[in-house]
mmCIF file of C-alpha atoms in Angstrom:
data_model
loop_
_atom_site.group_PDB
_atom_site.id
_atom_site.type_symbol
_atom_site.label_atom_id
_atom_site.label_comp_id
_atom_site.label_asym_id
_atom_site.label_seq_id
_atom_site.Cartn_x
_atom_site.Cartn_y
_atom_site.Cartn_z
ATOM 1 C CA UNK W 4 2.895 -12.580 -1.224
ATOM 2 C CA UNK W 5 0.780 -10.025 0.603
ATOM 3 C CA UNK W 6 2.208 -6.827 2.048
ATOM 4 C CA UNK W 7 0.373 -4.023 3.928
ATOM 5 C CA UNK W 8 1.820 -0.629 2.810
ATOM 6 C CA UNK W 9 1.157 2.462 5.068
ATOM 7 C CA UNK W 10 2.477 5.947 4.518
ATOM 8 C CA UNK W 11 2.199 9.284 6.239
ATOM 9 C CA UNK W 12 3.063 12.274 3.892
ATOM 10 C CA UNK W 13 3.630 15.784 5.177
ATOM 11 C CA UNK W 14 1.248 18.005 3.323
ATOM 12 C CA UNK W 15 2.319 21.282 4.828
ATOM 13 C CA UNK W 16 3.286 22.560 1.422
ATOM 14 C CA UNK W 17 2.464 22.153 -2.151
ATOM 15 C CA UNK W 18 5.081 19.659 -2.853
ATOM 16 C CA UNK W 19 3.803 17.355 0.093
ATOM 17 C CA UNK W 20 0.430 17.502 -1.479
ATOM 18 C CA UNK W 21 1.901 16.330 -4.882
ATOM 19 C CA UNK W 22 3.966 13.573 -3.178
ATOM 20 C CA UNK W 23 0.855 12.465 -1.335
ATOM 21 C CA UNK W 24 -1.273 12.149 -4.646
ATOM 22 C CA UNK W 25 1.687 10.296 -6.365
ATOM 23 C CA UNK W 26 2.199 7.820 -3.462
ATOM 24 C CA UNK W 27 -1.401 7.106 -3.313
ATOM 25 C CA UNK W 28 -1.693 6.561 -7.102
ATOM 26 C CA UNK W 29 1.232 4.251 -7.019
ATOM 27 C CA UNK W 30 -0.337 2.044 -4.143
ATOM 28 C CA UNK W 31 -3.654 1.998 -6.135
ATOM 29 C CA UNK W 32 -2.042 0.773 -9.312
ATOM 30 C CA UNK W 33 -0.813 -2.462 -7.242
ATOM 31 C CA UNK W 34 -3.168 -2.971 -4.403
ATOM 32 C CA UNK W 35 -6.505 -2.315 -2.505
ATOM 33 C CA UNK W 36 -7.009 0.709 -0.222
ATOM 34 C CA UNK W 37 -8.348 -0.599 3.245
ATOM 35 C CA UNK W 38 -7.859 2.658 4.982
ATOM 36 C CA UNK W 39 -7.130 6.197 4.063
ATOM 37 C CA UNK W 40 -3.258 5.594 3.932
ATOM 38 C CA UNK W 41 -3.047 1.918 3.989
ATOM 39 C CA UNK W 42 -2.992 -0.620 1.120
ATOM 40 C CA UNK W 43 -3.112 -4.464 0.924
ATOM 41 C CA UNK W 44 -1.010 -5.394 -1.958
ATOM 42 C CA UNK W 45 -0.962 -9.012 -3.126
ATOM 43 C CA UNK W 46 1.895 -9.462 -5.791
ATOM 44 C CA UNK W 47 4.712 -11.541 -6.415
ATOM 45 C CA UNK W 48 8.059 -10.411 -5.138
ATOM 46 C CA UNK W 49 9.438 -8.959 -8.390
ATOM 47 C CA UNK W 50 6.433 -6.652 -8.618
ATOM 48 C CA UNK W 51 6.655 -5.767 -5.031
ATOM 49 C CA UNK W 52 10.225 -4.580 -5.517
ATOM 50 C CA UNK W 53 9.279 -2.388 -8.349
ATOM 51 C CA UNK W 54 6.441 -0.920 -6.057
ATOM 52 C CA UNK W 55 8.784 -0.160 -3.111
ATOM 53 C CA UNK W 56 11.509 1.275 -5.326
ATOM 54 C CA UNK W 57 8.839 3.532 -6.933
ATOM 55 C CA UNK W 58 7.546 4.598 -3.318
ATOM 56 C CA UNK W 59 11.095 5.116 -1.895
ATOM 57 C CA UNK W 60 11.923 7.447 -4.820
ATOM 58 C CA UNK W 61 8.392 9.358 -4.245
ATOM 59 C CA UNK W 62 8.789 10.151 -0.579
ATOM 60 C CA UNK W 63 11.018 12.753 1.301
ATOM 61 C CA UNK W 64 12.621 10.712 3.947
ATOM 62 C CA UNK W 65 13.244 13.745 5.918
ATOM 63 C CA UNK W 66 9.524 14.455 6.520
ATOM 64 C CA UNK W 67 7.526 11.453 5.339
ATOM 65 C CA UNK W 68 6.993 7.989 6.647
ATOM 66 C CA UNK W 69 6.625 4.717 4.677
ATOM 67 C CA UNK W 70 5.790 1.519 6.611
ATOM 68 C CA UNK W 71 5.710 -2.143 4.762
ATOM 69 C CA UNK W 72 4.582 -5.170 6.648
ATOM 70 C CA UNK W 73 5.330 -8.433 5.116
ATOM 71 C CA UNK W 74 2.501 -10.766 5.665
ATOM 72 C CA UNK W 75 3.716 -13.558 3.351
ATOM 73 C CA UNK W 76 1.818 -16.033 1.421
ATOM 74 C CA UNK W 77 -0.184 -17.300 4.600
ATOM 75 C CA UNK W 78 -1.707 -13.951 5.090
ATOM 76 C CA UNK W 79 -5.355 -14.955 5.485
ATOM 77 C CA UNK W 80 -4.557 -16.306 8.985
ATOM 78 C CA UNK W 81 -2.969 -12.921 9.881
ATOM 79 C CA UNK W 82 -5.699 -10.531 8.996
ATOM 80 C CA UNK W 83 -8.916 -9.878 11.109
ATOM 81 C CA UNK W 84 -11.376 -7.433 10.062
ATOM 82 C CA UNK W 85 -13.993 -6.100 12.355
ATOM 83 C CA UNK W 86 -16.396 -3.259 11.631
ATOM 84 C CA UNK W 87 -17.671 -1.188 8.635
ATOM 85 C CA UNK W 88 -16.381 -1.422 5.175
ATOM 86 C CA UNK W 89 -16.785 -4.968 3.728
ATOM 87 C CA UNK W 90 -13.527 -6.930 3.141
ATOM 88 C CA UNK W 91 -12.416 -8.378 -0.242
ATOM 89 C CA UNK W 92 -10.472 -11.363 -1.270
ATOM 90 C CA UNK W 93 -7.700 -10.307 -3.650
ATOM 91 C CA UNK W 94 -7.514 -13.964 -4.928
ATOM 92 C CA UNK W 95 -11.253 -14.036 -5.689
ATOM 93 C CA UNK W 96 -12.982 -13.624 -8.834
ATOM 94 C CA UNK W 97 -12.835 -10.225 -10.429
ATOM 95 C CA UNK W 98 -16.091 -8.856 -11.800
ATOM 96 C CA UNK W 99 -15.981 -5.910 -14.189
#
């Protein structure tokens, strides 16, 4: 299933900057960054629950924001990309 994860972490103090790095790292471990604080994550439901739990524990709900958009399995019909930065296919071949 494809989900879109976006976050806004307050960086007014050192703890916020640390949270921001940890949230970004957690998202990078599961998905592809498509904008500064936006990731496309294509994983099974169990893996998604692990990521969500990790993110909820990392953020400070009093000053940070986490938004998750569930695009499901038919996500290709729900995403339109226009402009710079070539898009990618998370189900395509992985070349290392």
